[in-house]
PDB file of N, CA, C and O in Angstrom:
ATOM      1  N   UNK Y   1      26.943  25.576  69.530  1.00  0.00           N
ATOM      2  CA  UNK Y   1      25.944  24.971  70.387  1.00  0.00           C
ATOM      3  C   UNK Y   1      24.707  24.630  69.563  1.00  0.00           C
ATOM      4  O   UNK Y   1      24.307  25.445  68.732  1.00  0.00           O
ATOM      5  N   UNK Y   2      24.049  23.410  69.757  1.00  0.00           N
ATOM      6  CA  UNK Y   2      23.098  23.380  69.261  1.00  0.00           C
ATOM      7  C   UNK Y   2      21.728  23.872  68.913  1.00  0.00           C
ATOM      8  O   UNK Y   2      22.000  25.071  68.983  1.00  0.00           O
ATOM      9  N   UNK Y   3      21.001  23.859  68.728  1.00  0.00           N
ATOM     10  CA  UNK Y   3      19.524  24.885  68.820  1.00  0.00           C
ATOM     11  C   UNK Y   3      18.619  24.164  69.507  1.00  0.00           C
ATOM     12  O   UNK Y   3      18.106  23.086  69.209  1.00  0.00           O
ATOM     13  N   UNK Y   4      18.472  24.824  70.416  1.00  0.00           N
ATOM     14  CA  UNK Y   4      17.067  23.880  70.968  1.00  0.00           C
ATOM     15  C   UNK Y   4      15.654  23.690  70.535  1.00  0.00           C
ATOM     16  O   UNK Y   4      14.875  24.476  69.996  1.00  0.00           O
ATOM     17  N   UNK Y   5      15.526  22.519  70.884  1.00  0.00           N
ATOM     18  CA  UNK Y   5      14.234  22.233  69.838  1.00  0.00           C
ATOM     19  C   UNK Y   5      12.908  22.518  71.004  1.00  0.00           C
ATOM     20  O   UNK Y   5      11.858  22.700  70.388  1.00  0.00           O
ATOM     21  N   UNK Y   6      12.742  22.591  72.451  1.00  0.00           N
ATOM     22  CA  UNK Y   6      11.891  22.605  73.532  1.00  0.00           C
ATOM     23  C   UNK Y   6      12.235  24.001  74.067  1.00  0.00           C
ATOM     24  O   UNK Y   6      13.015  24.770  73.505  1.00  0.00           O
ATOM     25  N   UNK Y   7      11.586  24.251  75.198  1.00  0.00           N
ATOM     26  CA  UNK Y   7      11.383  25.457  75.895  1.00  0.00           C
ATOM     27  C   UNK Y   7      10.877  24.990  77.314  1.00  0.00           C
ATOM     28  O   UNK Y   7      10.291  23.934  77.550  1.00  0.00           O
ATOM     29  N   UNK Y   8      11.211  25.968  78.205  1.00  0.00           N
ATOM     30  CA  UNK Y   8      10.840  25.647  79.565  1.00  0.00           C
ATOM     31  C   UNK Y   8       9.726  26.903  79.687  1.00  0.00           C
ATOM     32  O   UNK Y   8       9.955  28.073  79.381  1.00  0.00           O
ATOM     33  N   UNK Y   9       8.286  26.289  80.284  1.00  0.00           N
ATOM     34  CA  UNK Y   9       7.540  27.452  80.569  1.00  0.00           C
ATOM     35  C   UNK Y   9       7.538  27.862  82.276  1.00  0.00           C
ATOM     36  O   UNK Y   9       7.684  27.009  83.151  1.00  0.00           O
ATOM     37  N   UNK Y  10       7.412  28.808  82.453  1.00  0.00           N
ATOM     38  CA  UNK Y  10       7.265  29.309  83.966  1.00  0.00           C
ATOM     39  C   UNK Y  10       6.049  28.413  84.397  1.00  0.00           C
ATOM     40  O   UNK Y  10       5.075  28.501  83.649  1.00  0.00           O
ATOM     41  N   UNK Y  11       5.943  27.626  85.395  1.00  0.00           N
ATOM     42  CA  UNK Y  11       4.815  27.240  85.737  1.00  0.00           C
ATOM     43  C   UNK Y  11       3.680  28.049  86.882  1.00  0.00           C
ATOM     44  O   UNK Y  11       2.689  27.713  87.529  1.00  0.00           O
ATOM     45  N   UNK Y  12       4.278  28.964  86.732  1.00  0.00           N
ATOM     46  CA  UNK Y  12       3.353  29.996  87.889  1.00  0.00           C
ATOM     47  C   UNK Y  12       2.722  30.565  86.712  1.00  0.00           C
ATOM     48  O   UNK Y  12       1.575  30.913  86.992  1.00  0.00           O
ATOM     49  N   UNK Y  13       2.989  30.765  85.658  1.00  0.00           N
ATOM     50  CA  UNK Y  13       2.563  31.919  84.751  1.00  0.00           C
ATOM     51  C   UNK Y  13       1.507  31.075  83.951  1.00  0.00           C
ATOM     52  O   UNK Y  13       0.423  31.533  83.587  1.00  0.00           O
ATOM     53  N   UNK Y  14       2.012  29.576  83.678  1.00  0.00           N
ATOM     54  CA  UNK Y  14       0.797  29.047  82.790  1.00  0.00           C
ATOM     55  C   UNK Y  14      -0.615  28.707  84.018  1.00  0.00           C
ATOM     56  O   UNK Y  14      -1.804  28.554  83.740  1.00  0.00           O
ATOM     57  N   UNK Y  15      -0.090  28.678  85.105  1.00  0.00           N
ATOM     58  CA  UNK Y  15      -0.931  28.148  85.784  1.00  0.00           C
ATOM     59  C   UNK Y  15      -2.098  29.715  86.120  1.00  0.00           C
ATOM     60  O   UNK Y  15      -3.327  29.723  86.186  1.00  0.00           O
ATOM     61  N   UNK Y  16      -1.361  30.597  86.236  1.00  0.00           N
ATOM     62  CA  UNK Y  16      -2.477  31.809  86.818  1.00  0.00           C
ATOM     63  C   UNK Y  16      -2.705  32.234  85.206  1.00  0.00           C
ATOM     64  O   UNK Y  16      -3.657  32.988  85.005  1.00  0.00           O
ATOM     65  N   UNK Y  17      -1.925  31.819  84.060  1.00  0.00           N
ATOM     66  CA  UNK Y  17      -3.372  32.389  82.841  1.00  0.00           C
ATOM     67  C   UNK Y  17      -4.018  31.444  82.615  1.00  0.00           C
ATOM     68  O   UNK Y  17      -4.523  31.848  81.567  1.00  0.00           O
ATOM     69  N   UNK Y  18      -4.668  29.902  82.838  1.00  0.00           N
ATOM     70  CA  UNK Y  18      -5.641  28.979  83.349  1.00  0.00           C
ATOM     71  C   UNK Y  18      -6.643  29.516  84.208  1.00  0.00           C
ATOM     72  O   UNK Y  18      -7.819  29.349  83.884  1.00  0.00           O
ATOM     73  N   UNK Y  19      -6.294  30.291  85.514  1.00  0.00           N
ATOM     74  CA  UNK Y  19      -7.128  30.560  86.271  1.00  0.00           C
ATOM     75  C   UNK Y  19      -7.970  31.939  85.839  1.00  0.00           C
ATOM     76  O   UNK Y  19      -9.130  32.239  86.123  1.00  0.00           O
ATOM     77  N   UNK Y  20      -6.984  32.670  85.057  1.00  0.00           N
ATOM     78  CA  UNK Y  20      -7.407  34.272  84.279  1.00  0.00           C
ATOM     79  C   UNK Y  20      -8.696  33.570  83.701  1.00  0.00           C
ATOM     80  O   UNK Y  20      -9.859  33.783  84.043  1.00  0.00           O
ATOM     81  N   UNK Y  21      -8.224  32.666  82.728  1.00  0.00           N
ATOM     82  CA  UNK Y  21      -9.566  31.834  81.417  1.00  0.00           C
ATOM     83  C   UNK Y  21      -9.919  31.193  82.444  1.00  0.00           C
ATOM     84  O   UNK Y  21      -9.381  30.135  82.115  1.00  0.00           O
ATOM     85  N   UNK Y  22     -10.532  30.889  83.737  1.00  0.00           N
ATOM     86  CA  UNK Y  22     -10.983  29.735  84.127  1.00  0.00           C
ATOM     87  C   UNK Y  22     -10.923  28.622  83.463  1.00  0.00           C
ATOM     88  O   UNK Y  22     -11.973  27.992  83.592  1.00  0.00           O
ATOM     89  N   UNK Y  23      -9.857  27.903  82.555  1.00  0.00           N
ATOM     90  CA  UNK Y  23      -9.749  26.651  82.149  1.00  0.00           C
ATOM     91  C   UNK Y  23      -8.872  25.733  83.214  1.00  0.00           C
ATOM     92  O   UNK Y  23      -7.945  25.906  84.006  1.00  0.00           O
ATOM     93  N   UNK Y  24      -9.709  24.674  82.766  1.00  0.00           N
ATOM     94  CA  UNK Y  24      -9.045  23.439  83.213  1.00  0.00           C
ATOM     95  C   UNK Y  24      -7.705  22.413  82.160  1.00  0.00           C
ATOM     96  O   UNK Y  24      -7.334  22.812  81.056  1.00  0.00           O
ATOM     97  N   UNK Y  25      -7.425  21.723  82.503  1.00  0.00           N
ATOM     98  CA  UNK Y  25      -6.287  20.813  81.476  1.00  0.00           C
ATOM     99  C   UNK Y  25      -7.833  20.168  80.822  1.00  0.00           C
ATOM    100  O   UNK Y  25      -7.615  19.742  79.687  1.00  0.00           O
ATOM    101  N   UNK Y  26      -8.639  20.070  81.046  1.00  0.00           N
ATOM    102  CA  UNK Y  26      -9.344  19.103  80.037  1.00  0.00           C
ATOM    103  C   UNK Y  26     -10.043  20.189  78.970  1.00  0.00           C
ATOM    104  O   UNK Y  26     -10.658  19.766  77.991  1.00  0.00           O
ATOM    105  N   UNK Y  27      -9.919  21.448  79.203  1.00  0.00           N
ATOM    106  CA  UNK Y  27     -10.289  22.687  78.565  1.00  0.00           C
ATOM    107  C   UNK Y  27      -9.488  22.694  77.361  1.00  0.00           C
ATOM    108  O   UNK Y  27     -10.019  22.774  76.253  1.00  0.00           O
ATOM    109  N   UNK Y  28      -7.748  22.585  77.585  1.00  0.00           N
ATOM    110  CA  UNK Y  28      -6.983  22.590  76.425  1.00  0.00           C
ATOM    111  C   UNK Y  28      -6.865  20.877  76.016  1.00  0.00           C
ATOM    112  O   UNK Y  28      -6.262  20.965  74.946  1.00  0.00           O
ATOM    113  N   UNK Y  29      -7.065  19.552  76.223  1.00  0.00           N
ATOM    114  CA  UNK Y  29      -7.578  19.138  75.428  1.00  0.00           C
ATOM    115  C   UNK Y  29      -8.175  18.883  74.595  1.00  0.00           C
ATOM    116  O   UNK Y  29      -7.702  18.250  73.652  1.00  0.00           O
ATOM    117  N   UNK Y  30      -9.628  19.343  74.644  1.00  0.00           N
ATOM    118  CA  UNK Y  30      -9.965  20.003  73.833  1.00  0.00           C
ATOM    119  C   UNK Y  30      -9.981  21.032  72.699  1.00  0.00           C
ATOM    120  O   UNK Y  30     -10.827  21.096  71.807  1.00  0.00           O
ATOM    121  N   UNK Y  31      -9.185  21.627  72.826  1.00  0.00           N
ATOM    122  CA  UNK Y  31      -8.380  22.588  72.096  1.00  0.00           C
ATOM    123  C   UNK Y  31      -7.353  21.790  71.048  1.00  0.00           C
ATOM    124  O   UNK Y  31      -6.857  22.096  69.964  1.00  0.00           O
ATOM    125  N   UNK Y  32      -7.267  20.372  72.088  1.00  0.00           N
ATOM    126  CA  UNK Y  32      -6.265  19.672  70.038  1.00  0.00           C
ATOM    127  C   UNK Y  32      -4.696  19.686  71.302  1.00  0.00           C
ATOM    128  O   UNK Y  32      -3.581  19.541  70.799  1.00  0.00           O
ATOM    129  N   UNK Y  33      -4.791  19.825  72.488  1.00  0.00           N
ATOM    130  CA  UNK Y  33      -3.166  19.844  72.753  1.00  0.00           C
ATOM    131  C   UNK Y  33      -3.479  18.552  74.357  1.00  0.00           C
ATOM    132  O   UNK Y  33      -4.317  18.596  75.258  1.00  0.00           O
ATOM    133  N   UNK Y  34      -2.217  17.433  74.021  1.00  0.00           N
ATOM    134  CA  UNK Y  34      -2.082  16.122  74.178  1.00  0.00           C
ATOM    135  C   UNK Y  34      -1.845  16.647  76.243  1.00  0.00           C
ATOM    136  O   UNK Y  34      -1.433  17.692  76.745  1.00  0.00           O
ATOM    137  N   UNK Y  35      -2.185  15.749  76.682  1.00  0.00           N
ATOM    138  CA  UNK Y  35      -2.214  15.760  78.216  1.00  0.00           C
ATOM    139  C   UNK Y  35      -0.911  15.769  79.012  1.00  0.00           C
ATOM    140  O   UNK Y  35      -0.772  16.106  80.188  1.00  0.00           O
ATOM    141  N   UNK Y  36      -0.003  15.348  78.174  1.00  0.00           N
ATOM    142  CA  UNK Y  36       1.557  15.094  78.889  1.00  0.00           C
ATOM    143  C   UNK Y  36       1.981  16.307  78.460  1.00  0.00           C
ATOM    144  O   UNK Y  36       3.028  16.436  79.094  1.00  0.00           O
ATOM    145  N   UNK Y  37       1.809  17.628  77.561  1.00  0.00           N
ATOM    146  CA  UNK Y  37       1.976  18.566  77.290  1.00  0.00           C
ATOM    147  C   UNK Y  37       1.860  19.682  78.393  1.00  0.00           C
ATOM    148  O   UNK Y  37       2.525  20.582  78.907  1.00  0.00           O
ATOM    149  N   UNK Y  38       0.435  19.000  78.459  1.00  0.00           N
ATOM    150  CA  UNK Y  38       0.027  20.278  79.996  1.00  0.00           C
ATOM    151  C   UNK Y  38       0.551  20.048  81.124  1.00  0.00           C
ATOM    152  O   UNK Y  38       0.908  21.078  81.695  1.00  0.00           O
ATOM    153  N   UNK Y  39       0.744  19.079  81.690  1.00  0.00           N
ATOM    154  CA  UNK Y  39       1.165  17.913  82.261  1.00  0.00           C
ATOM    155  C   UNK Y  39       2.516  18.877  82.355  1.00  0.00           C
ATOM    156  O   UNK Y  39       2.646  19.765  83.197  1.00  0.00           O
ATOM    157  N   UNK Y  40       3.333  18.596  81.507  1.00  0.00           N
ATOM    158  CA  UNK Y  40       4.620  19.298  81.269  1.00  0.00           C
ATOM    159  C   UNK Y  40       5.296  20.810  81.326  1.00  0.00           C
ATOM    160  O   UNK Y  40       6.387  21.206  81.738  1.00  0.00           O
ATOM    161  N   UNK Y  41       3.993  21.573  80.637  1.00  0.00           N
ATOM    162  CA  UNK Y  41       4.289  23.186  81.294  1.00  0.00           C
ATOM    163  C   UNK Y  41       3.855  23.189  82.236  1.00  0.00           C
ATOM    164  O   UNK Y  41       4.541  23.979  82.883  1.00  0.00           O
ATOM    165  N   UNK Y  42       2.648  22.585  83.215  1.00  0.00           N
ATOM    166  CA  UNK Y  42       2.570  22.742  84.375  1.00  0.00           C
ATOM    167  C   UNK Y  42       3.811  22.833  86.107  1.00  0.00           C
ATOM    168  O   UNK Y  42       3.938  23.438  87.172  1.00  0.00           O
ATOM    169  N   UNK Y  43       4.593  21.442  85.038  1.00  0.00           N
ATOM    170  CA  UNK Y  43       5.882  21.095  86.072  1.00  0.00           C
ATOM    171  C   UNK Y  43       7.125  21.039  85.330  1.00  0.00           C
ATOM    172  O   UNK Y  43       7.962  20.151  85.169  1.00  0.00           O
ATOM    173  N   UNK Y  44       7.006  22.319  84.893  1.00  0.00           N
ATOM    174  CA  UNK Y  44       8.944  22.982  84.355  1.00  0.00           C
ATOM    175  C   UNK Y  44       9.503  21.407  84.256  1.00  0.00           C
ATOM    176  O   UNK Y  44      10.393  20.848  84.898  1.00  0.00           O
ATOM    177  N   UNK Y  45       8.769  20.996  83.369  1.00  0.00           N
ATOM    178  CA  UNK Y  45       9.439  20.335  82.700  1.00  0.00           C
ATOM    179  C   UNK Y  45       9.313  20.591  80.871  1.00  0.00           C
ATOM    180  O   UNK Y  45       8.244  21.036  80.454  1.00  0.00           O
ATOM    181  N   UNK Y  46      10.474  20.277  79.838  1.00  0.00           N
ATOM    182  CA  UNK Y  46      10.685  20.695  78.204  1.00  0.00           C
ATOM    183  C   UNK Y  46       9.393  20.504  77.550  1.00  0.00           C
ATOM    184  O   UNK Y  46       8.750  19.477  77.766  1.00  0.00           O
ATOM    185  N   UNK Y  47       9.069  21.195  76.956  1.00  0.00           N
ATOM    186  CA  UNK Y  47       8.003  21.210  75.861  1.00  0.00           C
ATOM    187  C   UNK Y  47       8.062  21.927  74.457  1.00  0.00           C
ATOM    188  O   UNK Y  47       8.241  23.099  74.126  1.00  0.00           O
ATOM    189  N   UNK Y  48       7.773  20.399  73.551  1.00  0.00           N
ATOM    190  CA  UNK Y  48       8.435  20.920  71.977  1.00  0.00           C
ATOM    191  C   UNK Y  48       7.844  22.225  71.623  1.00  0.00           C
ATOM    192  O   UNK Y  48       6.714  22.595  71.941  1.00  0.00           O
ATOM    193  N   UNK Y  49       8.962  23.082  70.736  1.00  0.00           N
ATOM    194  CA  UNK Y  49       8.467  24.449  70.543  1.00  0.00           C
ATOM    195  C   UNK Y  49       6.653  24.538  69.754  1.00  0.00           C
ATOM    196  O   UNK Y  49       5.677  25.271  69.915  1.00  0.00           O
ATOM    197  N   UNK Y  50       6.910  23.610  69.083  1.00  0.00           N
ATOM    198  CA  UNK Y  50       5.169  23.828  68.306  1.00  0.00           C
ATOM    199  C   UNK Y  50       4.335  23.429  69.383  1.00  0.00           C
ATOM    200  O   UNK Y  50       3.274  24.053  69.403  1.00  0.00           O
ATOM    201  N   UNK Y  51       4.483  22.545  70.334  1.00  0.00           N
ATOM    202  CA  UNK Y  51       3.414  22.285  71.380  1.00  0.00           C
ATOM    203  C   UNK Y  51       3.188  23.245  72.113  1.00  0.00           C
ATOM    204  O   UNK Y  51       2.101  23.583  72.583  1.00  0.00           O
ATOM    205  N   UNK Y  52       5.031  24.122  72.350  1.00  0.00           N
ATOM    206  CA  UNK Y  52       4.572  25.120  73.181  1.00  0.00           C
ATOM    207  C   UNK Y  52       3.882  26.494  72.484  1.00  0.00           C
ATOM    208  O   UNK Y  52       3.526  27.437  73.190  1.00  0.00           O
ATOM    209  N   UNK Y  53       3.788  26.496  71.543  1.00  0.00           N
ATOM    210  CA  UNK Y  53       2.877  27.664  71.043  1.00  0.00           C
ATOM    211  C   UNK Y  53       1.670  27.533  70.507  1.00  0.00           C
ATOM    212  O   UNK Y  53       0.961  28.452  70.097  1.00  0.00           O
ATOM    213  N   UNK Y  54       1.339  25.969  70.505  1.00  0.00           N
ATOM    214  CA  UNK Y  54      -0.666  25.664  70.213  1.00  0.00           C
ATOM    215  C   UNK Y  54      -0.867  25.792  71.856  1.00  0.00           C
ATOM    216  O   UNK Y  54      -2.044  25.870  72.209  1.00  0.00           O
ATOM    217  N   UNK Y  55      -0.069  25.817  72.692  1.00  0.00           N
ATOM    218  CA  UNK Y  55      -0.585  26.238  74.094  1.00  0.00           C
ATOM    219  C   UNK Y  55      -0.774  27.524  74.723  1.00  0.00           C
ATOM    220  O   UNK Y  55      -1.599  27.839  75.580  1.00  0.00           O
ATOM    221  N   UNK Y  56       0.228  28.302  74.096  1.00  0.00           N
ATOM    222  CA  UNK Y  56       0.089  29.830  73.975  1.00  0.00           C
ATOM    223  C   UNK Y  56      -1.296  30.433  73.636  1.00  0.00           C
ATOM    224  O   UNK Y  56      -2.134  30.956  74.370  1.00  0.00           O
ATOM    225  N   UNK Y  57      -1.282  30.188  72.226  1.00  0.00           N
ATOM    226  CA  UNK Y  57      -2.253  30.369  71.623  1.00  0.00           C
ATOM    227  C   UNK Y  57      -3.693  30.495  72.108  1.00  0.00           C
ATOM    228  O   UNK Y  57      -4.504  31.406  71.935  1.00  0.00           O
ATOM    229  N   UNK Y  58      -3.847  28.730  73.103  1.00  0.00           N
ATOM    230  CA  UNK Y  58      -4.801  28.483  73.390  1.00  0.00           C
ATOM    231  C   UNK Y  58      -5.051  29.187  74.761  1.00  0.00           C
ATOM    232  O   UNK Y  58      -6.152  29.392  75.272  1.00  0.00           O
ATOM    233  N   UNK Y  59      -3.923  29.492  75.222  1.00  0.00           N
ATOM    234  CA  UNK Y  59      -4.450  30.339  76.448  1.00  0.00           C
ATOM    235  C   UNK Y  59      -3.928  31.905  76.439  1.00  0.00           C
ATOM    236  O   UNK Y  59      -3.399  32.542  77.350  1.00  0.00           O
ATOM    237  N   UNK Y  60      -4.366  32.428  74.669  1.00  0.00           N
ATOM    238  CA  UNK Y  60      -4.403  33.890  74.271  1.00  0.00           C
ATOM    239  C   UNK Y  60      -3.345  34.864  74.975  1.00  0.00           C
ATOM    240  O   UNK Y  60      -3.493  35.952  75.530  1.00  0.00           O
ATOM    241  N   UNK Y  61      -2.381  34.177  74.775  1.00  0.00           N
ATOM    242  CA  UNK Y  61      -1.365  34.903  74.952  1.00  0.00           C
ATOM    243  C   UNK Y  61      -0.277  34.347  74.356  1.00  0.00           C
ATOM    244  O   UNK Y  61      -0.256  33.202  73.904  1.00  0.00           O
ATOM    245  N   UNK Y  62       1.129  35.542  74.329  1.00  0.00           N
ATOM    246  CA  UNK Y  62       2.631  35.111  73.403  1.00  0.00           C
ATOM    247  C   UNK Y  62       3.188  34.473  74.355  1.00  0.00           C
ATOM    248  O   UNK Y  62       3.141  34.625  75.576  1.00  0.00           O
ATOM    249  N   UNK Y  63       3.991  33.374  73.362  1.00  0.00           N
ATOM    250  CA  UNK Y  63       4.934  32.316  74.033  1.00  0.00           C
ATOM    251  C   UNK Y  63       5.448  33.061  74.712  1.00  0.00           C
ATOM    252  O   UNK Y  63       5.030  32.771  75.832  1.00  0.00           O
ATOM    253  N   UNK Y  64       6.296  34.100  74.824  1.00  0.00           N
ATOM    254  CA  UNK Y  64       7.435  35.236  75.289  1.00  0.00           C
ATOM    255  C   UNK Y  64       6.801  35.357  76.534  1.00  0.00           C
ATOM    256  O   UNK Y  64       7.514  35.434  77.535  1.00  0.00           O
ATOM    257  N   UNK Y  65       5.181  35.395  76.674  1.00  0.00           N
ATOM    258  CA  UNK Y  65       4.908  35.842  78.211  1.00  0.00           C
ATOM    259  C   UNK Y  65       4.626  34.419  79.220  1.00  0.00           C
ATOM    260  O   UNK Y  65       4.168  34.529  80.358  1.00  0.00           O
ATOM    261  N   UNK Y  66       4.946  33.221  78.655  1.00  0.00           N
ATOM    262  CA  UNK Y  66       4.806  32.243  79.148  1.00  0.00           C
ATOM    263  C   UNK Y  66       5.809  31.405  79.691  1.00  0.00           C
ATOM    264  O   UNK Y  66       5.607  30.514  80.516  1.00  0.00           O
ATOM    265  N   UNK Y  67       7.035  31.763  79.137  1.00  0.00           N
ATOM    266  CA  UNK Y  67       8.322  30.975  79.269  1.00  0.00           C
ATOM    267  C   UNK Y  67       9.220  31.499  80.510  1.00  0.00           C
ATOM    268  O   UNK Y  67       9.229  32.710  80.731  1.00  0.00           O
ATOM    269  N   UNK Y  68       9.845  30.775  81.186  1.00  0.00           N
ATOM    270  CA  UNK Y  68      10.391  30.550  81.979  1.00  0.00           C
ATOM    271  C   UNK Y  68      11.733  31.619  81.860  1.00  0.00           C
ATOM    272  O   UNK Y  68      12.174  31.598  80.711  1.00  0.00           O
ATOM    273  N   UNK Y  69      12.374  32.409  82.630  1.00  0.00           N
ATOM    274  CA  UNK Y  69      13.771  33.423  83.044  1.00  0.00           C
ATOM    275  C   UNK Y  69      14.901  32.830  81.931  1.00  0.00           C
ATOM    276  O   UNK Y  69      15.614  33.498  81.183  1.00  0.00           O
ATOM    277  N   UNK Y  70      14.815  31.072  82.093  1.00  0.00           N
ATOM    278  CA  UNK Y  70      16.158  30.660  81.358  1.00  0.00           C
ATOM    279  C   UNK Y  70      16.179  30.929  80.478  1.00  0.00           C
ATOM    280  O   UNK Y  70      15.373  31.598  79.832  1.00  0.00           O
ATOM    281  N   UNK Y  71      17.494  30.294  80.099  1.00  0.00           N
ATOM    282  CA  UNK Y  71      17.511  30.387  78.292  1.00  0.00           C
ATOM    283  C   UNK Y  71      17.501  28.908  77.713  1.00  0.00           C
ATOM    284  O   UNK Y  71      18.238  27.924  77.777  1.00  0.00           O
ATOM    285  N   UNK Y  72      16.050  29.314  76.995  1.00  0.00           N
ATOM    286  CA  UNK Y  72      16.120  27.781  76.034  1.00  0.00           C
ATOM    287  C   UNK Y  72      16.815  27.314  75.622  1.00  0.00           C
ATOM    288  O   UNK Y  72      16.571  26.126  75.411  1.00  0.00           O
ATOM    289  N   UNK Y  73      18.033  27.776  75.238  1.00  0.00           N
ATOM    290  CA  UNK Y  73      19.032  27.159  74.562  1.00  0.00           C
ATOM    291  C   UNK Y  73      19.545  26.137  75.858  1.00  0.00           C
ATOM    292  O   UNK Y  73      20.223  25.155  75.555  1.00  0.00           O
ATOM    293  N   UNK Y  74      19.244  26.364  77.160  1.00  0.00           N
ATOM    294  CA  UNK Y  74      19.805  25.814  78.291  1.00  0.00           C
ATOM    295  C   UNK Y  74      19.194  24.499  78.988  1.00  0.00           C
ATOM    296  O   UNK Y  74      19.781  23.987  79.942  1.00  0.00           O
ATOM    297  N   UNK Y  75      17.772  23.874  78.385  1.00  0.00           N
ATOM    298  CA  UNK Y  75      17.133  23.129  78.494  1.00  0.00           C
ATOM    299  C   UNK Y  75      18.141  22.058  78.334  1.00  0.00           C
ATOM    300  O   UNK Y  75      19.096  22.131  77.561  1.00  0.00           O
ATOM    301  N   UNK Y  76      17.857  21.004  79.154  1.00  0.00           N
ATOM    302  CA  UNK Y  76      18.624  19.591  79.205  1.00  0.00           C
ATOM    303  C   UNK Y  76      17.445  18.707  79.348  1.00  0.00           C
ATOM    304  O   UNK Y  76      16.513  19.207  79.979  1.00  0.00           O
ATOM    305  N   UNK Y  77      17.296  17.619  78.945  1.00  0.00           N
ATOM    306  CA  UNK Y  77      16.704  15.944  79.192  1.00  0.00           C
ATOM    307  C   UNK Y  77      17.103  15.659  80.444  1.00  0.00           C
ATOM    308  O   UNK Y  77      18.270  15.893  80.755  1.00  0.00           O
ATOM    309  N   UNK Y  78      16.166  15.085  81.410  1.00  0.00           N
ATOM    310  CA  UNK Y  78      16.731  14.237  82.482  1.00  0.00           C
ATOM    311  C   UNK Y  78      15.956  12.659  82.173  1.00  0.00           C
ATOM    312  O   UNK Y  78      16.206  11.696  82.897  1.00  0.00           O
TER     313      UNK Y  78
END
């Protein structure tokens, strides 16, 4: 099987550590990370692994506590 190159984040989880930091999406723009990104962990939809961890980062916490039950390897394109 191939390796996946994206990750699915929980969108309950990125959304209540936003509200923990009181940030907004224009908060992690700032931060250097592109709008269809946030955009994207917001609505379980794939996000490339390096995008998904300058987003981690930026909202001070590990990818591991951000990602979604599945298994990445299980991510599909629609």
């Amino acid at each position: 099987m191939k390796k996946s190159t994206a990750v699915m984040f929980d969108r309950v989880k990125v959304i209540a550590q936003m509200a923990r930091l009181n940030m907004k999406a224009n908060d992690l723009v700032e931060r250097g990370i592109y709008r269809q990104a946030i955009w994207k962990a917001r609505n379980n939809k794939p996000v490339a692994i390096l995008t998904a961890r300058k987003i981690a980062e930026a909202l001070n916490v590990e990818l591991s506590d951000l990602l979604a039950e599945k298994d990445p390897d299980e991510v599909t394109y629609q």
